[in-house]
mmCIF file of C-alpha atoms in Angstrom:
data_model
loop_
_atom_site.group_PDB
_atom_site.id
_atom_site.type_symbol
_atom_site.label_atom_id
_atom_site.label_comp_id
_atom_site.label_asym_id
_atom_site.label_seq_id
_atom_site.Cartn_x
_atom_site.Cartn_y
_atom_site.Cartn_z
ATOM 1 C CA MET A 1 -14.548 -15.984 25.023
ATOM 2 C CA ILE A 2 -17.007 -14.824 22.006
ATOM 3 C CA ARG A 3 -17.480 -12.024 23.238
ATOM 4 C CA ALA A 4 -14.546 -10.861 24.340
ATOM 5 C CA ALA A 5 -13.310 -11.544 20.077
ATOM 6 C CA PHE A 6 -16.462 -9.658 19.319
ATOM 7 C CA ALA A 7 -15.081 -6.835 21.561
ATOM 8 C CA ILE A 8 -11.457 -6.787 20.162
ATOM 9 C CA THR A 9 -13.223 -7.131 16.790
ATOM 10 C CA ALA A 10 -15.326 -4.171 17.361
ATOM 11 C CA LEU A 11 -12.790 -2.169 18.342
ATOM 12 C CA ALA A 12 -10.035 -2.815 15.949
ATOM 13 C CA THR A 13 -12.426 -2.071 13.032
ATOM 14 C CA LEU A 14 -13.230 1.207 14.899
ATOM 15 C CA SER A 15 -9.772 2.438 14.854
ATOM 16 C CA GLY A 16 -9.191 0.862 11.124
ATOM 17 C CA CYS A 17 -11.996 3.591 9.729
ATOM 18 C CA GLU A 18 -10.175 6.844 11.174
ATOM 19 C CA LEU A 19 -7.342 5.451 8.816
ATOM 20 C CA LEU A 20 -9.749 4.690 5.785
ATOM 21 C CA PHE A 21 -11.987 7.753 6.201
ATOM 22 C CA PRO A 22 -10.269 10.736 8.093
ATOM 23 C CA GLU A 23 -11.438 13.923 9.076
ATOM 24 C CA ASP A 24 -11.625 16.327 6.885
ATOM 25 C CA PRO A 25 -9.085 18.976 8.030
ATOM 26 C CA ARG A 26 -11.101 21.917 6.563
ATOM 27 C CA GLU A 27 -14.001 21.079 9.254
ATOM 28 C CA GLY A 28 -14.298 23.160 12.454
ATOM 29 C CA ALA A 29 -11.932 25.745 13.729
ATOM 30 C CA GLU A 30 -8.117 26.332 13.148
ATOM 31 C CA THR A 31 -6.187 27.879 15.972
ATOM 32 C CA LEU A 32 -3.648 30.614 15.146
ATOM 33 C CA GLU A 33 -0.639 28.268 15.605
ATOM 34 C CA THR A 34 -2.190 25.189 13.824
ATOM 35 C CA CYS A 35 -2.777 27.708 10.997
ATOM 36 C CA LEU A 36 0.889 29.486 11.336
ATOM 37 C CA GLY A 37 2.241 26.082 11.834
ATOM 38 C CA ARG A 38 1.245 24.620 8.062
ATOM 39 C CA LEU A 39 1.993 28.185 6.315
ATOM 40 C CA ALA A 40 5.339 28.386 8.103
ATOM 41 C CA THR A 41 7.474 27.473 5.192
ATOM 42 C CA LYS A 42 5.672 30.643 2.797
ATOM 43 C CA GLN A 43 6.243 32.756 5.744
ATOM 44 C CA ARG A 44 9.881 32.256 5.914
ATOM 45 C CA ASP A 45 10.073 32.147 2.253
ATOM 46 C CA LEU A 46 8.151 35.538 1.840
ATOM 47 C CA LEU A 47 10.333 36.955 5.010
ATOM 48 C CA ALA A 48 13.565 35.649 2.855
ATOM 49 C CA GLU A 49 12.818 37.897 -0.019
ATOM 50 C CA ALA A 50 11.577 40.619 2.145
ATOM 51 C CA ASP A 51 12.348 42.826 5.026
ATOM 52 C CA GLY A 52 10.135 42.066 7.974
ATOM 53 C CA GLU A 53 9.510 45.702 8.382
ATOM 54 C CA ASP A 54 9.079 46.155 4.833
ATOM 55 C CA LEU A 55 5.140 47.749 3.770
ATOM 56 C CA LEU A 56 3.392 44.557 1.941
ATOM 57 C CA VAL A 57 0.028 44.303 0.131
ATOM 58 C CA PRO A 58 -1.307 40.685 0.291
ATOM 59 C CA THR A 59 -3.783 38.679 -1.394
ATOM 60 C CA TYR A 60 -5.038 35.645 0.930
ATOM 61 C CA THR A 61 -6.698 32.773 -0.746
ATOM 62 C CA TYR A 62 -8.860 30.229 1.283
ATOM 63 C CA ASP A 63 -10.565 27.447 0.755
ATOM 64 C CA ILE A 64 -14.143 28.184 1.904
ATOM 65 C CA THR A 65 -15.333 24.333 1.179
ATOM 66 C CA LYS A 66 -16.549 23.969 4.578
ATOM 67 C CA LEU A 67 -18.041 27.317 5.620
ATOM 68 C CA SER A 68 -21.587 27.528 7.175
ATOM 69 C CA LEU A 69 -23.910 29.375 4.304
ATOM 70 C CA GLU A 70 -23.833 32.653 6.982
ATOM 71 C CA ASP A 71 -20.215 32.626 7.344
ATOM 72 C CA LEU A 72 -20.102 32.931 3.374
ATOM 73 C CA GLN A 73 -23.177 35.461 3.364
ATOM 74 C CA ALA A 74 -20.579 37.417 5.921
ATOM 75 C CA LEU A 75 -17.697 37.207 3.234
ATOM 76 C CA THR A 76 -19.440 39.053 0.438
ATOM 77 C CA VAL A 77 -19.460 43.346 0.865
ATOM 78 C CA ALA A 78 -22.568 44.985 1.671
ATOM 79 C CA GLY A 79 -24.110 46.863 -0.710
ATOM 80 C CA ALA A 80 -22.781 44.299 -3.497
ATOM 81 C CA ASP A 81 -25.115 43.272 -6.060
ATOM 82 C CA GLU A 82 -24.439 41.555 -9.966
ATOM 83 C CA THR A 83 -22.939 44.764 -10.721
ATOM 84 C CA ALA A 84 -20.333 45.367 -7.836
ATOM 85 C CA GLY A 85 -16.756 44.802 -8.602
ATOM 86 C CA SER A 86 -15.348 42.623 -11.408
ATOM 87 C CA ARG A 87 -17.230 39.200 -12.468
ATOM 88 C CA GLU A 88 -15.554 36.536 -15.279
ATOM 89 C CA ARG A 89 -16.894 33.361 -16.174
ATOM 90 C CA ARG A 90 -14.829 30.765 -18.040
ATOM 91 C CA GLN A 91 -15.989 27.388 -18.674
ATOM 92 C CA THR A 92 -13.668 24.883 -18.809
ATOM 93 C CA ASN A 93 -13.840 20.979 -18.559
ATOM 94 C CA GLU A 94 -11.353 21.005 -16.369
ATOM 95 C CA ALA A 95 -11.488 21.614 -12.718
ATOM 96 C CA SER A 96 -7.101 22.392 -12.047
ATOM 97 C CA THR A 97 -8.063 24.826 -15.383
ATOM 98 C CA ALA A 98 -10.479 26.523 -13.320
ATOM 99 C CA VAL A 99 -8.824 26.945 -10.336
ATOM 100 C CA ASP A 100 -5.362 27.980 -12.295
ATOM 101 C CA ASN A 101 -7.507 30.548 -14.121
ATOM 102 C CA PHE A 102 -9.090 32.097 -11.044
ATOM 103 C CA MET A 103 -5.945 31.875 -9.471
ATOM 104 C CA ALA A 104 -4.587 34.347 -12.131
ATOM 105 C CA THR A 105 -7.226 36.815 -11.677
ATOM 106 C CA PRO A 106 -6.646 39.771 -9.346
ATOM 107 C CA VAL A 107 -8.416 40.463 -7.077
ATOM 108 C CA ASP A 108 -9.834 43.755 -4.898
ATOM 109 C CA GLU A 109 -10.689 44.253 -0.751
ATOM 110 C CA LYS A 110 -14.394 43.049 -2.139
ATOM 111 C CA GLY A 111 -13.113 39.763 -2.747
ATOM 112 C CA ALA A 112 -13.346 36.668 -5.077
ATOM 113 C CA PHE A 113 -15.201 33.774 -5.223
ATOM 114 C CA TYR A 114 -14.626 30.182 -7.125
ATOM 115 C CA MET A 115 -17.469 28.027 -6.582
ATOM 116 C CA GLY A 116 -16.600 24.234 -7.738
ATOM 117 C CA ARG A 117 -17.453 21.329 -6.042
ATOM 118 C CA ASP A 118 -14.638 20.814 -4.421
ATOM 119 C CA PRO A 119 -12.420 22.854 -3.175
ATOM 120 C CA ALA A 120 -14.470 26.530 -3.618
ATOM 121 C CA LEU A 121 -11.880 28.769 -3.232
ATOM 122 C CA TYR A 122 -12.240 32.614 -1.626
ATOM 123 C CA ARG A 123 -9.537 35.286 -2.702
ATOM 124 C CA VAL A 124 -9.196 38.412 -1.039
ATOM 125 C CA ARG A 125 -6.674 41.346 -1.120
ATOM 126 C CA GLY A 126 -5.432 42.772 2.164
ATOM 127 C CA GLU A 127 -4.270 46.054 3.431
ATOM 128 C CA ALA A 128 -0.507 47.340 3.429
ATOM 129 C CA ILE A 129 1.142 45.096 6.526
ATOM 130 C CA ALA A 130 5.203 44.512 7.583
ATOM 131 C CA ALA A 131 6.055 41.448 5.891
ATOM 132 C CA GLY A 132 6.688 39.776 8.954
ATOM 133 C CA GLU A 133 2.684 39.566 9.927
ATOM 134 C CA ILE A 134 1.077 38.762 6.963
ATOM 135 C CA ALA A 135 0.992 35.112 7.732
ATOM 136 C CA THR A 136 -0.464 36.222 10.882
ATOM 137 C CA ALA A 137 -3.604 38.783 9.858
ATOM 138 C CA GLY A 138 -4.225 36.092 7.109
ATOM 139 C CA CYS A 139 -4.862 33.480 9.804
ATOM 140 C CA GLU A 140 -6.714 35.442 12.474
ATOM 141 C CA ARG A 141 -9.193 36.098 9.211
ATOM 142 C CA GLN A 142 -10.386 32.400 8.944
ATOM 143 C CA LYS A 143 -13.648 31.467 9.894
ATOM 144 C CA THR A 144 -14.797 28.175 11.401
ATOM 145 C CA GLY A 145 -14.563 25.768 8.185
ATOM 146 C CA MET A 146 -12.688 28.232 5.791
ATOM 147 C CA ARG A 147 -8.725 27.670 5.898
ATOM 148 C CA LEU A 148 -6.347 29.666 4.595
ATOM 149 C CA ILE A 149 -3.820 27.924 1.758
ATOM 150 C CA ASP A 150 -2.041 30.143 -0.017
ATOM 151 C CA PHE A 151 -1.090 33.806 0.369
ATOM 152 C CA THR A 152 1.193 36.039 -1.860
ATOM 153 C CA ALA A 153 2.718 39.799 -1.066
ATOM 154 C CA SER A 154 3.533 42.485 -4.030
ATOM 155 C CA PRO A 155 5.132 46.231 -3.155
ATOM 156 C CA PRO A 156 1.862 49.013 -2.612
ATOM 157 C CA LEU A 157 1.402 50.634 -5.740
ATOM 158 C CA PRO A 158 2.797 54.337 -4.889
ATOM 159 C CA ASP A 159 -0.418 56.851 -3.910
ATOM 160 C CA SER A 160 -0.668 59.047 -7.027
ATOM 161 C CA SER A 161 -3.009 61.275 -5.116
ATOM 162 C CA VAL A 162 -0.040 62.805 -3.007
ATOM 163 C CA GLU A 163 1.542 65.174 -5.074
ATOM 164 C CA PRO A 164 -1.301 67.858 -6.194
ATOM 165 C CA ALA A 165 -2.051 67.818 -10.577
ATOM 166 C CA ALA A 166 -0.005 70.878 -11.666
ATOM 167 C CA GLU A 167 -1.997 73.731 -12.750
ATOM 168 C CA VAL A 168 -2.185 75.772 -16.265
ATOM 169 C CA SER A 169 -2.740 79.245 -16.683
ATOM 170 C CA GLU A 170 -3.786 81.184 -19.837
#
């Protein structure tokens, strides 16, 4: 009888641990369907503002706190050194202020990193894509331990190289 009571208590305790210490949802791999489900509202809002066939340039923000070192190194652009791209250092006592500053900083195709304790973030600009495919493309870029948490989209910049410069003759 005592063993049965002990077994029931142990089983109740183990199932209660999940309530007290839930598993971090950023760990492991995430399926495309799960990612799209998390971002469905954001994608609907984007499609309400733009036609699904409109070409837009997305900027993706990923939580990379649980990303492995090898995958983190793979995100860095080959050939990048301390002089490549724009880097900015800001000091603040508030983590939320630092994240807000990071989110307001424009990024390019090389990406930018915010290496706070939690979260560590990676933002990168993608190529022009149909508005209806932005969330799918962002979810497909995820690696194990990496979660797409936000994306924005803007119209592509006009290509100034299309029209040749006028020649001046004297």
